[in-house]
Tab-separated table of C-alpha atoms in Angstrom:
chain	number	residue	atom	x	y	z
A	1	UNK	CA	31.342	14.938	6.880
A	2	UNK	CA	30.859	16.410	3.535
A	3	UNK	CA	29.375	14.611	0.464
A	4	UNK	CA	32.733	13.370	-1.096
A	5	UNK	CA	33.742	11.794	2.292
A	6	UNK	CA	30.433	10.105	2.577
A	7	UNK	CA	30.669	8.638	-0.904
A	8	UNK	CA	34.303	7.400	-0.317
A	9	UNK	CA	33.320	5.871	3.102
A	10	UNK	CA	30.301	4.164	1.606
A	11	UNK	CA	32.173	2.644	-1.273
A	12	UNK	CA	35.029	1.336	1.119
A	13	UNK	CA	32.275	-0.235	3.414
A	14	UNK	CA	30.170	-1.716	0.730
A	15	UNK	CA	33.192	-3.625	-0.705
A	16	UNK	CA	33.633	-5.428	2.622
A	17	UNK	CA	30.169	-6.353	3.102
A	18	UNK	CA	29.576	-10.184	3.435
A	19	UNK	CA	25.901	-10.800	3.780
A	20	UNK	CA	22.550	-9.392	2.565
A	21	UNK	CA	21.706	-8.251	6.215
A	22	UNK	CA	24.809	-6.137	6.332
A	23	UNK	CA	23.965	-4.729	2.789
A	24	UNK	CA	20.507	-3.591	4.084
A	25	UNK	CA	22.085	-2.001	7.104
A	26	UNK	CA	24.475	0.019	4.832
A	27	UNK	CA	21.554	1.015	2.686
A	28	UNK	CA	19.584	2.490	5.676
A	29	UNK	CA	22.725	4.099	7.061
A	30	UNK	CA	23.529	6.045	3.767
A	31	UNK	CA	20.167	6.082	1.860
A	32	UNK	CA	17.500	5.587	4.516
A	33	UNK	CA	15.168	8.412	5.571
A	34	UNK	CA	17.480	9.526	8.280
A	35	UNK	CA	20.607	8.419	6.430
A	36	UNK	CA	23.745	10.461	5.741
A	37	UNK	CA	22.873	11.375	2.170
A	38	UNK	CA	19.357	12.692	3.248
A	39	UNK	CA	20.979	14.713	6.004
A	40	UNK	CA	22.935	16.569	3.360
A	41	UNK	CA	19.723	17.145	1.401
A	42	UNK	CA	18.161	18.645	4.360
A	43	UNK	CA	21.047	21.278	4.572
A	44	UNK	CA	20.460	22.478	1.035
A	45	UNK	CA	17.846	25.048	1.903
A	46	UNK	CA	20.286	26.704	4.131
A	47	UNK	CA	22.560	27.761	1.155
A	48	UNK	CA	22.278	31.368	0.395
A	49	UNK	CA	22.318	31.280	-3.429
A	50	UNK	CA	19.733	29.713	-5.585
A	51	UNK	CA	22.448	28.476	-7.934
A	52	UNK	CA	24.395	26.782	-5.189
A	53	UNK	CA	21.247	25.151	-3.996
A	54	UNK	CA	20.581	23.741	-7.604
A	55	UNK	CA	24.185	22.484	-7.928
A	56	UNK	CA	24.109	20.847	-4.567
A	57	UNK	CA	20.817	19.011	-5.387
A	58	UNK	CA	22.330	17.713	-8.593
A	59	UNK	CA	25.583	16.599	-7.001
A	60	UNK	CA	23.793	14.857	-4.162
A	61	UNK	CA	21.532	12.968	-6.602
A	62	UNK	CA	24.547	11.748	-8.542
A	63	UNK	CA	26.168	10.522	-5.311
A	64	UNK	CA	22.944	8.806	-4.261
A	65	UNK	CA	22.705	6.977	-7.530
A	66	UNK	CA	26.378	5.839	-7.375
A	67	UNK	CA	25.868	4.409	-3.872
A	68	UNK	CA	22.683	2.618	-5.074
A	69	UNK	CA	24.533	1.092	-7.992
A	70	UNK	CA	27.452	0.085	-5.650
A	71	UNK	CA	24.944	-1.645	-3.324
A	72	UNK	CA	23.185	-3.243	-6.244
A	73	UNK	CA	26.524	-4.574	-7.703
A	74	UNK	CA	27.573	-5.947	-4.255
A	75	UNK	CA	24.261	-7.778	-3.970
A	76	UNK	CA	24.759	-9.392	-7.377
A	77	UNK	CA	28.431	-10.465	-6.204
A	78	UNK	CA	26.984	-11.953	-2.971
A	79	UNK	CA	24.337	-13.939	-4.821
A	80	UNK	CA	26.951	-15.390	-7.201
A	81	UNK	CA	29.218	-16.359	-4.243
A	82	UNK	CA	26.250	-17.929	-2.566
A	83	UNK	CA	25.461	-20.059	-5.673
A	84	UNK	CA	29.100	-21.194	-5.879
A	85	UNK	CA	29.124	-22.218	-2.162
A	86	UNK	CA	25.911	-24.270	-2.737
A	87	UNK	CA	27.563	-26.189	-5.603
A	88	UNK	CA	30.197	-27.323	-3.107
A	89	UNK	CA	27.707	-28.661	-0.714
A	90	UNK	CA	27.791	-32.604	-0.965
A	91	UNK	CA	24.518	-34.265	-1.741
A	92	UNK	CA	23.919	-37.760	-0.625
A	93	UNK	CA	21.613	-39.472	-3.148
A	94	UNK	CA	21.362	-42.476	-0.934
A	95	UNK	CA	19.850	-40.732	1.983
A	96	UNK	CA	16.287	-41.590	3.012
A	97	UNK	CA	13.648	-39.090	1.877
A	98	UNK	CA	11.227	-37.333	4.078
A	99	UNK	CA	8.454	-39.709	5.226
A	100	UNK	CA	4.974	-38.505	4.622
A	101	UNK	CA	2.728	-39.673	7.568
A	102	UNK	CA	-0.977	-40.059	7.601
A	103	UNK	CA	-1.487	-42.344	4.549
A	104	UNK	CA	-1.092	-41.645	0.907
A	105	UNK	CA	-3.156	-38.406	0.944
A	106	UNK	CA	-6.641	-37.606	-0.299
A	107	UNK	CA	-8.567	-35.921	-3.096
A	108	UNK	CA	-9.145	-32.169	-2.787
A	109	UNK	CA	-12.822	-31.378	-1.914
A	110	UNK	CA	-13.176	-29.292	-5.038
A	111	UNK	CA	-11.791	-32.015	-7.220
A	112	UNK	CA	-14.230	-34.504	-5.578
A	113	UNK	CA	-17.115	-32.076	-6.374
A	114	UNK	CA	-15.948	-31.478	-9.901
A	115	UNK	CA	-15.992	-35.271	-10.628
A	116	UNK	CA	-19.407	-35.657	-9.103
A	117	UNK	CA	-20.853	-32.704	-11.015
A	118	UNK	CA	-19.336	-33.926	-14.443
A	119	UNK	CA	-20.498	-37.390	-13.766
A	120	UNK	CA	-23.979	-36.332	-12.890
A	121	UNK	CA	-24.530	-34.243	-16.071
A	122	UNK	CA	-22.598	-36.618	-18.416
A	123	UNK	CA	-25.256	-39.138	-17.592
A	124	UNK	CA	-27.797	-36.670	-18.883
A	125	UNK	CA	-26.160	-36.220	-22.103
A	126	UNK	CA	-23.860	-33.103	-21.524
A	127	UNK	CA	-20.369	-32.978	-22.839
A	128	UNK	CA	-17.558	-31.111	-20.940
A	129	UNK	CA	-16.033	-28.157	-22.866
A	130	UNK	CA	-13.582	-25.296	-22.008
A	131	UNK	CA	-13.172	-21.835	-22.989
A	132	UNK	CA	-10.156	-19.218	-22.784
A	133	UNK	CA	-9.312	-17.843	-19.485
A	134	UNK	CA	-7.863	-14.740	-21.379
A	135	UNK	CA	-10.880	-13.626	-23.185
A	136	UNK	CA	-12.051	-10.865	-25.544
A	137	UNK	CA	-14.641	-8.123	-24.513
A	138	UNK	CA	-17.061	-9.604	-27.041
A	139	UNK	CA	-17.379	-13.179	-25.932
A	140	UNK	CA	-17.301	-12.210	-22.131
A	141	UNK	CA	-19.700	-9.340	-22.380
A	142	UNK	CA	-20.882	-8.009	-25.728
A	143	UNK	CA	-22.233	-11.188	-27.301
A	144	UNK	CA	-23.834	-12.110	-23.960
A	145	UNK	CA	-26.070	-9.053	-24.211
A	146	UNK	CA	-24.094	-7.192	-21.382
A	147	UNK	CA	-24.437	-3.481	-22.351
A	148	UNK	CA	-21.540	-1.148	-22.583
A	149	UNK	CA	-22.621	0.749	-19.370
A	150	UNK	CA	-23.213	-2.397	-17.386
A	151	UNK	CA	-21.308	-2.213	-13.958
A	152	UNK	CA	-19.599	-5.557	-14.707
A	153	UNK	CA	-17.525	-3.876	-17.347
A	154	UNK	CA	-16.105	-1.490	-14.764
A	155	UNK	CA	-12.354	-1.545	-14.060
A	156	UNK	CA	-13.108	-2.192	-10.414
A	157	UNK	CA	-14.900	-5.565	-11.188
A	158	UNK	CA	-12.962	-6.956	-14.142
A	159	UNK	CA	-9.076	-7.637	-14.514
A	160	UNK	CA	-8.126	-6.063	-17.860
A	161	UNK	CA	-4.890	-6.726	-19.780
A	162	UNK	CA	-2.869	-4.019	-21.564
A	163	UNK	CA	-4.020	-5.209	-25.005
A	164	UNK	CA	-7.728	-4.710	-24.256
A	165	UNK	CA	-8.448	-8.432	-23.380
A	166	UNK	CA	-9.477	-9.442	-19.955
A	167	UNK	CA	-9.474	-12.338	-17.510
A	168	UNK	CA	-12.920	-13.925	-17.903
A	169	UNK	CA	-15.407	-13.094	-15.181
A	170	UNK	CA	-17.561	-16.118	-15.673
A	171	UNK	CA	-17.762	-19.450	-17.500
A	172	UNK	CA	-20.555	-18.073	-19.765
A	173	UNK	CA	-18.004	-16.964	-22.181
A	174	UNK	CA	-18.239	-20.485	-23.581
A	175	UNK	CA	-21.938	-20.011	-24.710
A	176	UNK	CA	-21.743	-18.141	-27.938
A	177	UNK	CA	-18.360	-19.894	-28.834
A	178	UNK	CA	-19.886	-23.273	-28.448
A	179	UNK	CA	-23.010	-22.389	-30.476
A	180	UNK	CA	-20.968	-21.171	-33.459
A	181	UNK	CA	-18.527	-24.172	-33.227
A	182	UNK	CA	-21.184	-26.725	-32.957
A	183	UNK	CA	-23.534	-25.323	-35.661
A	184	UNK	CA	-20.548	-25.492	-37.964
A	185	UNK	CA	-19.964	-29.045	-37.026
A	186	UNK	CA	-23.565	-30.058	-37.030
A	187	UNK	CA	-24.801	-28.405	-40.342
A	188	UNK	CA	-26.530	-25.697	-38.378
A	189	UNK	CA	-28.758	-27.787	-36.178
A	190	UNK	CA	-28.963	-28.129	-32.324
A	191	UNK	CA	-29.345	-29.785	-29.962
A	192	UNK	CA	-26.436	-28.583	-27.982
A	193	UNK	CA	-25.750	-29.953	-24.456
A	194	UNK	CA	-22.487	-28.663	-23.076
A	195	UNK	CA	-21.110	-28.138	-19.514
A	196	UNK	CA	-17.784	-26.485	-18.109
A	197	UNK	CA	-16.213	-26.467	-14.716
A	198	UNK	CA	-13.443	-24.060	-14.453
A	199	UNK	CA	-11.817	-21.029	-12.930
A	200	UNK	CA	-12.924	-17.462	-13.355
A	201	UNK	CA	-11.422	-14.276	-12.181
A	202	UNK	CA	-12.586	-10.883	-10.754
A	203	UNK	CA	-11.051	-7.788	-9.119
A	204	UNK	CA	-12.016	-8.777	-5.537
A	205	UNK	CA	-10.165	-8.219	-2.297
A	206	UNK	CA	-9.415	-11.452	-0.443
A	207	UNK	CA	-11.779	-12.067	2.569
A	208	UNK	CA	-13.782	-15.078	3.955
A	209	UNK	CA	-16.396	-14.645	1.267
A	210	UNK	CA	-14.567	-13.422	-1.704
A	211	UNK	CA	-11.634	-14.297	-3.895
A	212	UNK	CA	-10.024	-12.998	-7.063
A	213	UNK	CA	-9.795	-16.626	-8.356
A	214	UNK	CA	-12.723	-18.918	-7.981
A	215	UNK	CA	-14.510	-21.792	-9.790
A	216	UNK	CA	-17.803	-21.749	-11.761
A	217	UNK	CA	-19.883	-24.636	-13.193
A	218	UNK	CA	-22.310	-24.012	-15.972
A	219	UNK	CA	-24.426	-26.021	-18.404
A	220	UNK	CA	-26.010	-24.892	-21.811
A	221	UNK	CA	-28.882	-26.719	-23.498
A	222	UNK	CA	-30.267	-25.539	-26.725
A	223	UNK	CA	-32.997	-27.512	-28.719
A	224	UNK	CA	-36.551	-27.285	-29.806
A	225	UNK	CA	-39.156	-26.292	-27.246
A	226	UNK	CA	-36.546	-26.015	-24.246
A	227	UNK	CA	-38.612	-24.508	-21.253
A	228	UNK	CA	-38.536	-23.529	-17.627
A	229	UNK	CA	-39.905	-27.025	-16.926
A	230	UNK	CA	-36.661	-28.502	-18.333
A	231	UNK	CA	-34.731	-25.985	-16.297
A	232	UNK	CA	-36.499	-26.911	-13.085
A	233	UNK	CA	-35.998	-30.611	-13.669
A	234	UNK	CA	-32.244	-30.341	-14.230
A	235	UNK	CA	-31.791	-28.011	-11.210
A	236	UNK	CA	-33.852	-30.131	-8.789
A	237	UNK	CA	-32.227	-33.374	-10.140
A	238	UNK	CA	-28.716	-32.160	-9.355
A	239	UNK	CA	-29.512	-30.347	-5.973
A	240	UNK	CA	-31.236	-33.311	-4.581
A	241	UNK	CA	-28.517	-35.721	-5.547
A	242	UNK	CA	-25.939	-33.402	-3.934
A	243	UNK	CA	-27.801	-32.203	-0.794
A	244	UNK	CA	-30.113	-35.105	-0.410
A	245	UNK	CA	-33.728	-36.230	-1.729
A	246	UNK	CA	-35.596	-34.279	0.887
A	247	UNK	CA	-33.932	-30.888	-0.076
A	248	UNK	CA	-36.464	-28.131	-0.844
A	249	UNK	CA	-35.672	-25.693	-3.610
A	250	UNK	CA	-37.324	-22.700	-5.079
A	251	UNK	CA	-36.899	-20.420	-8.031
A	252	UNK	CA	-36.917	-16.705	-7.424
A	253	UNK	CA	-37.022	-13.946	-10.167
A	254	UNK	CA	-33.607	-12.585	-10.939
A	255	UNK	CA	-32.104	-10.376	-13.503
A	256	UNK	CA	-29.079	-11.588	-15.713
A	257	UNK	CA	-28.560	-9.849	-19.057
A	258	UNK	CA	-27.939	-12.992	-20.964
A	259	UNK	CA	-31.089	-14.897	-19.963
A	260	UNK	CA	-34.870	-14.063	-20.149
A	261	UNK	CA	-36.462	-14.847	-17.758
A	262	UNK	CA	-33.700	-15.207	-15.192
A	263	UNK	CA	-34.014	-16.961	-11.750
A	264	UNK	CA	-32.031	-17.264	-8.572
A	265	UNK	CA	-32.094	-20.846	-7.263
A	266	UNK	CA	-32.426	-21.273	-3.528
A	267	UNK	CA	-32.223	-24.286	-1.255
A	268	UNK	CA	-33.624	-24.488	2.236
A	269	UNK	CA	-30.915	-24.944	4.807
A	270	UNK	CA	-30.912	-25.145	8.591
A	271	UNK	CA	-30.832	-21.266	8.825
A	272	UNK	CA	-33.312	-20.543	6.048
A	273	UNK	CA	-33.185	-20.160	2.330
A	274	UNK	CA	-29.587	-19.693	0.739
A	275	UNK	CA	-28.933	-18.772	-2.908
A	276	UNK	CA	-27.280	-21.781	-4.649
A	277	UNK	CA	-27.243	-21.061	-8.449
A	278	UNK	CA	-28.196	-18.745	-11.180
A	279	UNK	CA	-30.148	-19.700	-14.179
A	280	UNK	CA	-32.658	-18.843	-16.866
A	281	UNK	CA	-33.717	-19.315	-20.618
A	282	UNK	CA	-31.144	-18.017	-23.030
A	283	UNK	CA	-31.854	-14.568	-24.231
A	284	UNK	CA	-33.081	-14.466	-27.810
A	285	UNK	CA	-30.254	-12.001	-28.775
A	286	UNK	CA	-27.572	-14.232	-27.423
A	287	UNK	CA	-28.945	-17.068	-29.504
A	288	UNK	CA	-28.922	-14.755	-32.540
A	289	UNK	CA	-25.254	-13.903	-31.707
A	290	UNK	CA	-24.530	-17.637	-31.803
A	291	UNK	CA	-26.153	-18.031	-35.129
A	292	UNK	CA	-29.400	-19.718	-33.803
A	293	UNK	CA	-32.834	-18.582	-34.696
A	294	UNK	CA	-34.762	-17.915	-31.491
A	295	UNK	CA	-38.041	-18.478	-33.410
A	296	UNK	CA	-37.166	-22.140	-33.874
A	297	UNK	CA	-35.005	-22.987	-30.893
A	298	UNK	CA	-34.602	-21.954	-27.338
A	299	UNK	CA	-32.158	-22.765	-24.669
A	300	UNK	CA	-31.358	-22.643	-20.901
A	301	UNK	CA	-28.333	-21.875	-18.768
A	302	UNK	CA	-27.820	-23.027	-15.342
A	303	UNK	CA	-24.777	-22.526	-13.100
A	304	UNK	CA	-23.371	-22.266	-9.619
A	305	UNK	CA	-20.162	-21.483	-7.645
A	306	UNK	CA	-18.670	-24.793	-6.439
A	307	UNK	CA	-16.806	-22.988	-3.793
A	308	UNK	CA	-19.886	-21.699	-2.127
A	309	UNK	CA	-21.729	-24.849	-2.718
A	310	UNK	CA	-19.056	-26.729	-0.699
A	311	UNK	CA	-19.133	-24.021	1.884
A	312	UNK	CA	-22.817	-24.403	2.378
A	313	UNK	CA	-22.672	-28.264	2.625
A	314	UNK	CA	-19.631	-28.602	4.711
A	315	UNK	CA	-20.159	-25.686	6.931
A	316	UNK	CA	-16.916	-23.985	5.782
A	317	UNK	CA	-16.884	-20.311	6.562
A	318	UNK	CA	-13.896	-19.086	4.623
A	319	UNK	CA	-13.469	-19.483	0.855
A	320	UNK	CA	-9.760	-19.089	1.192
A	321	UNK	CA	-9.490	-22.537	2.830
A	322	UNK	CA	-9.766	-24.066	-0.579
A	323	UNK	CA	-6.746	-22.482	-2.151
A	324	UNK	CA	-4.232	-22.137	0.773
A	325	UNK	CA	-2.985	-25.664	0.697
A	326	UNK	CA	-3.173	-26.125	4.471
A	327	UNK	CA	-2.838	-29.701	5.358
A	328	UNK	CA	-4.797	-29.319	8.625
A	329	UNK	CA	-7.767	-28.357	6.544
A	330	UNK	CA	-7.325	-30.816	3.536
A	331	UNK	CA	-6.755	-33.841	5.866
A	332	UNK	CA	-10.409	-33.713	6.908
A	333	UNK	CA	-11.475	-34.792	3.326
């Protein structure tokens, strides 16, 4: 069968197609890897003259495009016909709805934790704030003392937009924003006590321990004489309320570019110490970037991942369970 015959046969067959499954079968038959058009492409090298081979390639490509367009056009026609058929189906507005069994539902565990956390720190004088999910490089990295060559700026860790902005990688992008905003509203004088509980985004493959979308909670406290003692009190106050009064905690030196010194906050669990939070005293340069004189004021930042916090407390081994909407999981709470 020559190219012209294949084209004519395809057009006739496509016009008679009545379903998307038949459409896919036709696509494979004519344009698939072993389809009729590709069989003709395979014969081109056997042509004796280079000019003939070139013309044959151009001609077959034209036929391939015409068949693709015929398939696409028939697909659009079938979708229109399907929509019209649906309009004819009678809908009984008096019919009973689907009955939901098992009570009236429950609050998602992350939402429960959110309310507990916000209530706890609200009682200590912290105010909830928010910051953009789509952020500039400055507020997400530069103003937080993250150097230009820091690994966190790498394309493999951060989701960048075409215009140079990015999806924020942490809730710390609120820090300098809140300093500037509140200094303007308060005639340039702290204290600043703010907290945020919100989503963050990173270039991560989905697995039981990692997700491209996750939540973080963070507090920022700036005032005269804020010290590690304040940080230790706030950390222990929350963790003992959450895990229980007998919970043992410890501070461990850890590097974060926007705090100095920085600490990892661990809690003692049944299987040993586990890292719960990250914290530290706000780096002097970050304070300056927010318009605050580090010679007069100091600050602290403390934050954790609510997903991992719940996993540790409830014995959940897969972070994806919080976001999949599986009722078998959610009904437990």
